[in-house]
Backbone as a printed PyTorch tensor [residue, N CA C, xyz], in Angstrom:
tensor([[[ 22.6140,  -8.7520,  15.7670],
         [ 23.0650,  -8.1350,  16.9820],
         [ 22.9000,  -9.1310,  18.1320]],

        [[ 23.9420,  -9.3300,  18.9040],
         [ 23.9050, -10.2100,  20.0620],
         [ 23.3000,  -9.4380,  21.2250]],

        [[ 22.3390, -10.0500,  21.8860],
         [ 21.7200,  -9.4170,  23.0460],
         [ 21.6490, -10.4210,  24.1860]],

        [[ 21.7960,  -9.9350,  25.3790],
         [ 21.7270, -10.7770,  26.5640],
         [ 20.2800, -10.8270,  27.0370]],

        [[ 19.7570, -12.0210,  27.2250],
         [ 18.3800, -12.1690,  27.6690],
         [ 18.2630, -11.7740,  29.1340]],

        [[ 17.2440, -10.9820,  29.4710],
         [ 17.0660, -10.6050,  30.8760],
         [ 16.5270, -11.7810,  31.6940]],

        [[ 16.7680, -11.7500,  32.9640],
         [ 16.2940, -12.8080,  33.8520],
         [ 14.7650, -12.8960,  33.8330]],

        [[ 14.0930, -11.7620,  33.6570],
         [ 12.6260, -11.7710,  33.6150],
         [ 12.1100, -12.5890,  32.4260]],

        [[ 12.7730, -12.5110,  31.2840],
         [ 12.3720, -13.2910,  30.1110],
         [ 12.6710, -14.7760,  30.3220]],

        [[ 13.8230, -15.0780,  30.8920],
         [ 14.1580, -16.4770,  31.1920],
         [ 13.1550, -17.0920,  32.1630]],

        [[ 12.7580, -16.3270,  33.1680],
         [ 11.7590, -16.7970,  34.1310],
         [ 10.4240, -17.0490,  33.4330]],

        [[ 10.0190, -16.1350,  32.5690],
         [  8.7600, -16.2870,  31.8360],
         [  8.7790, -17.5490,  30.9790]],

        [[  9.8410, -17.7520,  30.2330],
         [  9.9390, -18.9190,  29.3460],
         [  9.8900, -20.2120,  30.1550]],

        [[ 10.6280, -20.2550,  31.2480],
         [ 10.6370, -21.4460,  32.1080],
         [  9.2290, -21.7680,  32.6000]],

        [[  8.4920, -20.7590,  33.0460],
         [  7.1440, -20.9730,  33.5630],
         [  6.1530, -21.2810,  32.4440]],

        [[  6.3070, -20.6570,  31.2920],
         [  5.4150, -20.9600,  30.1690],
         [  5.5270, -22.4290,  29.7780]],

        [[  6.7520, -22.9050,  29.6390],
         [  6.9600, -24.2870,  29.2180],
         [  6.4900, -25.2820,  30.2760]],

        [[  6.5870, -24.9280,  31.5320],
         [  6.2130, -25.8520,  32.6040],
         [  4.7160, -25.8450,  32.9080]],

        [[  4.0690, -24.6750,  32.8180],
         [  2.7190, -24.5690,  33.3600],
         [  1.6430, -24.0640,  32.4020]],

        [[  1.9940, -23.6390,  31.2170],
         [  1.0000, -22.9740,  30.3630],
         [  0.9590, -23.6430,  28.9980]],

        [[ -0.2110, -24.0770,  28.5900],
         [ -0.3500, -24.7400,  27.3000],
         [ -0.2370, -23.7380,  26.1590]],

        [[  0.5900, -24.0480,  25.1620],
         [  0.6700, -23.1750,  23.9930],
         [ -0.5670, -23.3560,  23.1170]],

        [[ -0.7460, -22.4300,  22.1940],
         [ -1.8690, -22.4640,  21.2560],
         [ -1.3250, -22.4930,  19.8330]],

        [[ -2.2050, -22.6700,  18.8770],
         [ -1.8370, -22.5390,  17.4660],
         [ -1.9810, -21.0760,  17.0870]],

        [[ -1.0210, -20.5800,  16.3590],
         [ -1.0360, -19.1860,  15.9340],
         [ -1.1740, -19.1360,  14.4240]],

        [[ -1.9510, -18.2050,  13.9160],
         [ -2.1730, -18.1260,  12.4690],
         [ -0.9930, -17.5240,  11.7190]],

        [[ -0.0510, -16.9120,  12.4120],
         [  1.1330, -16.3530,  11.7490],
         [  2.2620, -17.3680,  11.6390]],

        [[  2.4200, -18.2090,  12.6370],
         [  3.4750, -19.2180,  12.6540],
         [  2.8270, -20.5800,  12.4690]],

        [[  2.9920, -21.1360,  11.2850],
         [  2.3610, -22.4100,  10.9610],
         [  3.1780, -23.5710,  11.5450]],

        [[  2.4820, -24.6250,  11.9410],
         [  3.0980, -25.8520,  12.4530],
         [  3.9900, -25.5810,  13.6640]],

        [[  3.5610, -24.6580,  14.5110],
         [  4.3350, -24.3170,  15.7060],
         [  3.3890, -24.1640,  16.8900]],

        [[  3.9550, -24.2550,  18.0620],
         [  3.2150, -23.9430,  19.2760],
         [  3.5760, -22.5150,  19.6560]],

        [[  2.5810, -21.7490,  20.0800],
         [  2.8150, -20.3340,  20.3440],
         [  2.2040, -19.9130,  21.6730]],

        [[  2.8500, -18.9600,  22.2800],
         [  2.2840, -18.2590,  23.4220],
         [  2.1230, -16.8170,  22.9740]],

        [[  0.9100, -16.4340,  22.6580],
         [  0.6080, -15.0560,  22.2520],
         [  0.3100, -14.3060,  23.5440]],

        [[  1.2500, -13.4790,  23.9460],
         [  1.1510, -12.8430,  25.2560],
         [  0.5960, -11.4260,  25.1930]],

        [[  0.8040, -10.7630,  24.0730],
         [  0.3260,  -9.3860,  23.9530],
         [  0.0370,  -9.0940,  22.4960]],

        [[ -1.0940,  -8.4400,  22.2440],
         [ -1.4540,  -8.0690,  20.8800],
         [ -2.4180,  -6.8960,  20.9380]],

        [[ -2.0910,  -5.8420,  20.2570],
         [ -2.9920,  -4.6970,  20.2040],
         [ -3.3490,  -4.3470,  18.7580]],

        [[ -3.5200,  -5.3730,  17.9330],
         [ -3.8300,  -5.1530,  16.5240],
         [ -5.2340,  -4.5520,  16.3500]],

        [[ -6.2510,  -5.2590,  16.7740],
         [ -7.6210,  -4.7550,  16.6450],
         [ -8.1650,  -4.2870,  17.9830]],

        [[ -7.8510,  -5.0070,  19.0290],
         [ -8.1850,  -4.6450,  20.3960],
         [ -6.9930,  -5.0740,  21.2340]],

        [[ -6.8770,  -4.5620,  22.4090],
         [ -5.7220,  -4.8940,  23.2300],
         [ -5.9580,  -6.2400,  23.9030]],

        [[ -5.0450,  -7.1750,  23.6240],
         [ -5.0430,  -8.4720,  24.2950],
         [ -3.7890,  -8.5410,  25.1410]],

        [[ -3.9650,  -8.7710,  26.4130],
         [ -2.8530,  -8.8920,  27.3460],
         [ -3.1130, -10.1560,  28.1650]],

        [[ -2.3260, -11.2030,  27.9330],
         [ -2.5740, -12.4890,  28.5630],
         [ -2.5990, -12.3690,  30.0840]],

        [[ -3.3810, -13.2250,  30.7100],
         [ -3.5370, -13.1690,  32.1630],
         [ -2.6040, -14.1120,  32.9170]],

        [[ -1.6870, -14.7730,  32.2180],
         [ -0.7370, -15.6690,  32.8790],
         [  0.0240, -14.8720,  33.9490]],

        [[  0.0110, -15.3240,  35.2160],
         [  0.5700, -14.5170,  36.3130],
         [  2.0220, -14.0860,  36.1230]],

        [[  2.8780, -14.9650,  35.6430],
         [  4.2870, -14.5950,  35.4750],
         [  4.4220, -13.5270,  34.3830]],

        [[  3.6040, -13.6120,  33.3470],
         [  3.6040, -12.5720,  32.3040],
         [  3.2170, -11.2260,  32.9090]],

        [[  2.1800, -11.2100,  33.7240],
         [  1.7370,  -9.9530,  34.3440],
         [  2.8160,  -9.3680,  35.2570]],

        [[  3.5600, -10.2430,  35.9420],
         [  4.6460,  -9.7780,  36.8140],
         [  5.8220,  -9.2160,  36.0200]],

        [[  6.1600,  -9.8660,  34.9260],
         [  7.4060,  -9.5650,  34.2110],
         [  7.2300,  -8.7220,  32.9490]],

        [[  6.0080,  -8.4500,  32.5390],
         [  5.7650,  -7.7640,  31.2630],
         [  6.4950,  -6.4290,  31.1560]],

        [[  6.3740,  -5.5730,  32.1510],
         [  7.0050,  -4.2580,  32.0690],
         [  8.5210,  -4.3650,  31.9270]],

        [[  9.1170,  -5.2890,  32.6630],
         [ 10.5630,  -5.4950,  32.5800],
         [ 10.9620,  -5.9910,  31.1860]],

        [[ 10.1840,  -6.9300,  30.6360],
         [ 10.4760,  -7.4610,  29.3020],
         [ 10.2900,  -6.3850,  28.2460]],

        [[  9.2280,  -5.5920,  28.3430],
         [  9.0080,  -4.5170,  27.3730],
         [ 10.1100,  -3.4560,  27.4500]],

        [[ 10.5890,  -3.1440,  28.6530],
         [ 11.7090,  -2.1970,  28.7890],
         [ 12.9450,  -2.7420,  28.0870]],

        [[ 13.2210,  -4.0320,  28.2790],
         [ 14.3620,  -4.6710,  27.6220],
         [ 14.2010,  -4.6400,  26.1090]],

        [[ 12.9950,  -4.9350,  25.6090],
         [ 12.7450,  -4.8970,  24.1680],
         [ 12.9630,  -3.4840,  23.6200]],

        [[ 12.4340,  -2.4830,  24.3020],
         [ 12.6230,  -1.0990,  23.8500],
         [ 14.0940,  -0.6850,  23.8910]],

        [[ 14.8190,  -1.1490,  24.8790],
         [ 16.2500,  -0.8160,  24.9850],
         [ 17.0460,  -1.4160,  23.8240]],

        [[ 16.5810,  -2.5310,  23.2640],
         [ 17.2730,  -3.1950,  22.1630],
         [ 16.5920,  -2.9660,  20.8160]],

        [[ 15.6440,  -2.0630,  20.7760],
         [ 14.8530,  -1.8360,  19.5640],
         [ 15.6420,  -1.0820,  18.5010]],

        [[ 15.4010,  -1.4580,  17.2560],
         [ 15.9630,  -0.7470,  16.1090],
         [ 14.9910,   0.3230,  15.6230]],

        [[ 13.8500,   0.4780,  16.3160],
         [ 12.8040,   1.3830,  15.8750],
         [ 12.4710,   2.4050,  16.9620]],

        [[ 13.3450,   3.3860,  17.1840],
         [ 13.0880,   4.3610,  18.2470],
         [ 11.8650,   5.2450,  17.9620]],

        [[ 11.4530,   5.3260,  16.6990],
         [ 10.2750,   6.1250,  16.3590],
         [  8.9670,   5.3840,  16.6180]],

        [[  9.0480,   4.1310,  16.9820],
         [  7.8570,   3.3150,  17.2610],
         [  7.7830,   3.0640,  18.7660]],

        [[  7.0430,   3.8870,  19.4920],
         [  7.0470,   3.7770,  20.9510],
         [  6.2450,   2.6190,  21.5200]],

        [[  5.4160,   1.9810,  20.7060],
         [  4.5520,   0.9260,  21.2220],
         [  4.9390,  -0.4430,  20.6820]],

        [[  4.6870,  -1.4450,  21.4790],
         [  4.7900,  -2.8260,  21.0230],
         [  3.3780,  -3.2530,  20.6440]],

        [[  3.2090,  -3.6690,  19.4110],
         [  1.8950,  -4.0930,  18.9340],
         [  1.6450,  -5.5680,  19.1770]],

        [[  2.7150,  -6.3650,  19.1990],
         [  2.5430,  -7.8090,  19.3080],
         [  3.7890,  -8.4170,  19.9400]],

        [[  3.5830,  -9.3630,  20.8470],
         [  4.6940, -10.0970,  21.4480],
         [  4.2740, -11.5500,  21.5770]],

        [[  5.0440, -12.4330,  20.9450],
         [  4.7600, -13.8710,  20.9570],
         [  6.0530, -14.6270,  21.2180]],

        [[  5.9120, -15.7790,  21.8310],
         [  7.0260, -16.7170,  21.9470],
         [  6.5970, -17.9660,  21.1990]],

        [[  7.4520, -18.4300,  20.2970],
         [  7.1270, -19.5350,  19.4110],
         [  8.0650, -20.6990,  19.6930]],

        [[  7.4800, -21.8860,  19.8520],
         [  8.2660, -23.1200,  19.9720],
         [  8.1750, -23.8330,  18.6300]],

        [[  9.3120, -24.0550,  18.0050],
         [  9.3710, -24.5310,  16.6210],
         [  9.3760, -26.0530,  16.5160]],

        [[  8.7230, -26.5370,  15.4780],
         [  8.8020, -27.9380,  15.0950],
         [  9.6580, -28.0270,  13.8280]],

        [[  9.7950, -29.2160,  13.2810],
         [ 10.5940, -29.3650,  12.0570],
         [  9.9040, -28.7410,  10.8430]],

        [[  8.6140, -28.4720,  10.9270],
         [  7.8480, -27.9340,   9.7990],
         [  7.4210, -26.4810,   9.9940]],

        [[  7.8800, -25.8330,  11.0560],
         [  7.4600, -24.4700,  11.3570],
         [  7.9190, -23.4880,  10.2910]],

        [[  7.0580, -22.5430,   9.9760],
         [  7.4500, -21.3690,   9.1930],
         [  6.5080, -20.2310,   9.5190]],

        [[  6.9960, -19.0370,   9.3330],
         [  6.2080, -17.8390,   9.5850],
         [  5.5720, -17.4060,   8.2700]],

        [[  4.2890, -17.1400,   8.3040],
         [  3.6140, -16.6210,   7.1200],
         [  4.3240, -15.3200,   6.7280]],

        [[  4.6400, -15.1260,   5.4450],
         [  5.3380, -13.8980,   5.0500],
         [  4.5950, -12.6440,   5.4960]],

        [[  5.3460, -11.6880,   6.0060],
         [  4.7940, -10.4290,   6.4950],
         [  5.4850,  -9.2650,   5.7990]],

        [[  4.7410,  -8.1970,   5.6260],
         [  5.3050,  -6.9480,   5.1390],
         [  4.4850,  -5.8160,   5.7350]],

        [[  5.0320,  -4.6150,   5.6970],
         [  4.3000,  -3.4580,   6.1960],
         [  4.3170,  -3.3010,   7.6970]],

        [[  5.1720,  -4.0580,   8.3910],
         [  5.2980,  -3.9230,   9.8430],
         [  6.7740,  -3.8170,  10.2130]],

        [[  7.0420,  -3.0730,  11.2660],
         [  8.3710,  -3.0590,  11.8490],
         [  8.4180,  -4.2210,  12.8260]],

        [[  9.3320,  -5.1600,  12.6010],
         [  9.3250,  -6.3870,  13.3950],
         [ 10.7370,  -6.8400,  13.7310]],

        [[ 10.8200,  -7.6180,  14.8210],
         [ 12.0810,  -8.2250,  15.2470],
         [ 11.8540,  -9.6830,  15.5890]],

        [[ 12.8660, -10.4910,  15.2950],
         [ 12.9160, -11.8780,  15.7260],
         [ 14.0900, -11.9790,  16.6920]],

        [[ 13.8600, -12.5870,  17.8470],
         [ 14.9130, -12.7710,  18.8380],
         [ 15.0200, -14.2680,  19.1060]],

        [[ 16.1620, -14.8590,  18.7720],
         [ 16.3470, -16.3030,  18.9340],
         [ 16.6890, -16.5930,  20.3840]],

        [[ 15.7950, -17.2860,  21.0800],
         [ 15.9510, -17.5680,  22.5050],
         [ 16.5650, -18.9310,  22.7850]],

        [[ 16.3560, -19.8660,  21.8580],
         [ 16.9060, -21.2230,  21.9950],
         [ 17.0400, -21.7820,  20.5870]],

        [[ 18.1420, -22.4620,  20.3080],
         [ 18.3470, -23.0410,  18.9830],
         [ 18.8130, -22.0080,  17.9640]],

        [[ 18.5590, -22.3030,  16.6820],
         [ 18.9540, -21.4290,  15.5720],
         [ 17.7980, -21.3060,  14.5990]],

        [[ 17.8470, -20.2610,  13.7980],
         [ 16.7970, -20.0570,  12.8090],
         [ 17.3160, -19.3400,  11.5830]],

        [[ 16.4330, -19.1550,  10.6230],
         [ 16.7470, -18.4610,   9.3720],
         [ 15.6330, -17.4740,   9.0670]],

        [[ 16.0310, -16.3470,   8.5550],
         [ 15.0490, -15.3690,   8.1050],
         [ 15.3360, -15.1050,   6.6370]],

        [[ 14.2940, -15.2200,   5.8400],
         [ 14.4030, -14.9330,   4.4140],
         [ 13.7380, -13.5810,   4.1990]],

        [[ 14.4530, -12.6560,   3.5630],
         [ 13.9290, -11.3020,   3.3720],
         [ 14.0540, -10.8760,   1.9220]],

        [[ 13.1970,  -9.9430,   1.5720],
         [ 13.2270,  -9.3340,   0.2490],
         [ 12.6540,  -7.9340,   0.3920]],

        [[ 13.3000,  -6.9740,  -0.2440],
         [ 12.7910,  -5.6110,  -0.1920],
         [ 11.6610,  -5.4670,  -1.2070]],

        [[ 10.4440,  -5.6750,  -0.7250],
         [  9.2600,  -5.5980,  -1.5760],
         [  8.0350,  -5.3990,  -0.7010]],

        [[  7.0120,  -4.8320,  -1.2650],
         [  5.7530,  -4.6870,  -0.5270],
         [  4.8190,  -5.8660,  -0.7640]],

        [[  5.2270,  -6.7830,  -1.6240],
         [  4.4010,  -7.9360,  -1.9470],
         [  4.8980,  -9.1630,  -1.1860]],

        [[  4.3600,  -9.3650,   0.0020],
         [  4.8430, -10.4420,   0.8650],
         [  4.5850, -11.8280,   0.2850]],

        [[  3.6090, -11.9650,  -0.5740],
         [  3.3020, -13.2860,  -1.1420],
         [  4.4420, -13.8160,  -2.0010]],

        [[  5.3640, -12.9400,  -2.4280],
         [  6.4920, -13.4180,  -3.2320],
         [  7.4330, -14.3210,  -2.4310]],

        [[  7.2990, -14.3210,  -1.1200],
         [  8.1450, -15.1690,  -0.2710],
         [  7.4810, -16.4880,   0.1200]],

        [[  6.2680, -16.7340,  -0.3260],
         [  5.5560, -17.9430,   0.0960],
         [  6.3230, -19.2260,  -0.2070]],

        [[  6.9590, -19.2820,  -1.3270],
         [  7.6710, -20.5090,  -1.6990],
         [  8.9010, -20.7700,  -0.8480]],

        [[  9.4050, -19.7570,  -0.1680],
         [ 10.5730, -19.9490,   0.6900],
         [ 10.2640, -20.9320,   1.8200]],

        [[  9.0090, -21.0040,   2.2400],
         [  8.6260, -21.9150,   3.3230],
         [  8.7940, -23.3770,   2.9200]],

        [[  8.7810, -23.6640,   1.6230],
         [  8.8940, -25.0370,   1.1630],
         [ 10.2910, -25.4710,   0.7720]],

        [[ 11.2710, -24.6200,   0.9560],
         [ 12.6450, -24.9690,   0.5980],
         [ 13.1490, -26.0400,   1.5560]],

        [[ 13.5700, -27.1710,   0.9950],
         [ 14.0110, -28.3050,   1.8130],
         [ 15.4340, -28.1370,   2.3340]],

        [[ 16.3640, -27.7530,   1.4570],
         [ 17.7640, -27.6310,   1.8460],
         [ 18.1660, -26.1560,   1.7770]],

        [[ 18.1830, -25.5180,   2.9190],
         [ 18.4490, -24.0790,   2.9760],
         [ 19.8650, -23.7260,   2.5560]],

        [[ 20.8100, -24.6620,   2.7310],
         [ 22.2080, -24.3590,   2.4320],
         [ 22.5290, -24.3750,   0.9420]],

        [[ 21.8160, -25.1710,   0.1590],
         [ 22.1500, -25.2820,  -1.2650],
         [ 21.1910, -24.5270,  -2.1800]],

        [[ 20.1230, -23.9860,  -1.6440],
         [ 19.1600, -23.2580,  -2.4710],
         [ 19.7940, -21.9640,  -2.9890]],

        [[ 19.5000, -21.6160,  -4.2240],
         [ 20.0470, -20.3900,  -4.8400],
         [ 19.1500, -19.2040,  -4.4890]],

        [[ 19.4070, -18.6050,  -3.3430],
         [ 18.5700, -17.5040,  -2.8580],
         [ 18.6040, -16.3070,  -3.7960]],

        [[ 19.7740, -16.0230,  -4.3660],
         [ 19.9170, -14.8590,  -5.2430],
         [ 19.0700, -14.9750,  -6.5030]],

        [[ 18.7650, -16.1890,  -6.9340],
         [ 17.9970, -16.3660,  -8.1650],
         [ 16.5900, -15.7780,  -8.0440]],

        [[ 16.0950, -15.6330,  -6.8330],
         [ 14.7760, -15.0370,  -6.6020],
         [ 14.8780, -13.6710,  -5.9330]],

        [[ 16.0930, -13.1610,  -5.8200],
         [ 16.3640, -11.8900,  -5.1540],
         [ 15.9470, -11.9320,  -3.6780]],

        [[ 16.1350, -13.0970,  -3.0600],
         [ 15.8940, -13.2660,  -1.6440],
         [ 17.2390, -13.2720,  -0.9280]],

        [[ 17.2320, -12.8920,   0.3200],
         [ 18.4290, -12.9480,   1.1520],
         [ 18.1330, -13.8280,   2.3570]],

        [[ 19.0350, -14.7550,   2.6140],
         [ 18.9120, -15.6240,   3.7920],
         [ 19.8340, -15.1030,   4.8780]],

        [[ 19.2690, -14.8750,   6.0440],
         [ 20.0290, -14.4300,   7.2000],
         [ 19.9280, -15.4950,   8.2820]],

        [[ 21.0660, -15.9240,   8.8020],
         [ 21.0490, -16.9080,   9.8840],
         [ 20.8440, -16.1790,  11.2050]],

        [[ 20.0250, -16.7710,  12.0480],
         [ 19.7250, -16.2030,  13.3530],
         [ 20.2680, -17.1510,  14.4140]],

        [[ 21.3690, -16.7560,  15.0180],
         [ 22.0300, -17.5780,  16.0390],
         [ 21.4020, -17.3260,  17.4070]],

        [[ 21.7300, -18.1740,  18.3610],
         [ 21.2490, -18.0380,  19.7220],
         [ 21.5840, -16.6590,  20.2840]],

        [[ 20.6290, -16.0330,  20.9370],
         [ 20.7640, -14.7000,  21.5440],
         [ 21.0220, -13.5940,  20.5310]],

        [[ 20.6160, -13.7990,  19.2900],
         [ 20.7270, -12.7620,  18.2660],
         [ 19.3460, -12.2150,  17.9470]],

        [[ 19.3530, -10.9880,  17.4850],
         [ 18.1270, -10.3210,  17.0800],
         [ 18.2960,  -9.7770,  15.6680]],

        [[ 17.2750,  -9.9420,  14.8510],
         [ 17.2370,  -9.3520,  13.5180],
         [ 15.9540,  -8.5420,  13.4250]],

        [[ 16.0620,  -7.3370,  12.9090],
         [ 14.9130,  -6.4410,  12.8120],
         [ 14.7380,  -5.9730,  11.3820]],

        [[ 13.4800,  -5.7550,  10.9990],
         [ 13.1530,  -5.3570,   9.6310],
         [ 12.1210,  -4.2540,   9.6500]],

        [[ 12.3750,  -3.2320,   8.8440],
         [ 11.4180,  -2.1340,   8.7550],
         [ 10.2510,  -2.5320,   7.8620]],

        [[  9.2790,  -1.6590,   7.7630],
         [  8.0580,  -1.9850,   7.0460],
         [  8.2180,  -2.0760,   5.5310]],

        [[  9.3800,  -1.7880,   4.9950],
         [  9.5690,  -1.9290,   3.5450],
         [ 10.1030,  -3.3030,   3.1420]],

        [[ 10.3770,  -4.1560,   4.1300],
         [ 10.9090,  -5.4920,   3.8650],
         [  9.8400,  -6.5450,   4.1090]],

        [[  9.7770,  -7.5240,   3.2430],
         [  8.9800,  -8.7200,   3.4860],
         [  9.9020,  -9.7450,   4.1240]],

        [[  9.3860, -10.5100,   5.0800],
         [ 10.2340, -11.4590,   5.7910],
         [  9.4540, -12.6950,   6.1750]],

        [[ 10.2000, -13.7930,   6.3040],
         [  9.6490, -15.0820,   6.7160],
         [ 10.6920, -15.7620,   7.5960]],

        [[ 10.2350, -16.4530,   8.6390],
         [ 11.1370, -17.1420,   9.5560],
         [ 11.0220, -18.6450,   9.3370]],

        [[ 12.1670, -19.3160,   9.2590],
         [ 12.2170, -20.7750,   9.1380],
         [ 13.2240, -21.2690,  10.1850]],

        [[ 12.8030, -22.1500,  11.1080],
         [ 13.7330, -22.5960,  12.1550],
         [ 14.7630, -23.5760,  11.6170]],

        [[ 15.8710, -23.6330,  12.3230],
         [ 16.9090, -24.6030,  12.0010],
         [ 16.9510, -25.7000,  13.0610]],

        [[ 16.3690, -25.4280,  14.2160],
         [ 16.4090, -26.3660,  15.3370],
         [ 15.0010, -26.7560,  15.7510]],

        [[ 14.7640, -28.0580,  15.8580],
         [ 13.4820, -28.5250,  16.3900],
         [ 13.4680, -28.2170,  17.8840]],

        [[ 12.3720, -27.6520,  18.3600],
         [ 12.2750, -27.2770,  19.7640],
         [ 12.8910, -25.9260,  20.0650]],

        [[ 13.3810, -25.2480,  19.0360],
         [ 13.9340, -23.9150,  19.2320],
         [ 12.8470, -22.9300,  19.6410]],

        [[ 13.2600, -21.8620,  20.2850],
         [ 12.3340, -20.8150,  20.7030],
         [ 12.7290, -19.5010,  20.0690]],

        [[ 11.7310, -18.7780,  19.5870],
         [ 11.9700, -17.4580,  19.0260],
         [ 10.8940, -16.5080,  19.5470]],

        [[ 11.3110, -15.3050,  19.8920],
         [ 10.3580, -14.2640,  20.2710],
         [ 10.1180, -13.4090,  19.0420]],

        [[  8.8620, -13.1030,  18.7940],
         [  8.4870, -12.2590,  17.6560],
         [  7.8280, -10.9970,  18.2100]],

        [[  8.3400,  -9.8440,  17.7740],
         [  7.8470,  -8.5590,  18.2610],
         [  7.4980,  -7.6820,  17.0690]],

        [[  6.3170,  -7.0620,  17.0930],
         [  5.9480,  -6.0450,  16.1200],
         [  5.8200,  -4.7200,  16.8540]],

        [[  6.3250,  -3.6640,  16.2000],
         [  6.3260,  -2.3250,  16.8040],
         [  5.3500,  -1.4300,  16.0490]],

        [[  4.8190,  -0.4270,  16.7470],
         [  3.8950,   0.4970,  16.1010],
         [  3.9100,   1.8690,  16.7380]],

        [[  3.1150,   2.7430,  16.1790],
         [  3.0070,   4.1270,  16.6790],
         [  1.7860,   4.3060,  17.5380]]])
């Protein structure tokens, strides 16, 4: 689904890249991350001033474009800057969306509750010639300003196509 990025998100990204050091994230390997909101075990809400100013506007935009109307809360919001070796640790059991903000990416999915079955997808060198069907995996291309969402019955992994690309990762909950 093509979505138009709100000015509040563009402002946040511009300020993050200019003034705020990214961190290493345990979900996105070999990438720089800005973990701005997380309510997994306790509520973490970053204190970066532009985030505090724009958070409500960004969350409204995310909810307006959500594929999960039954999930009223955002559990996690991250912005990831990709390197040539970036990949997302396989996830399952969460309602999640990837929003490509800059560059292009790939999402490998499989309808299974066993997320570890996707671990080898992170090591695929040539995404265009790999036989995805042989492992019952599906490769979805994520173009600029596109969003892909997956319910909790799908395992998924993100692999960037562009060095320096940006992707927003959102998890939804009840």
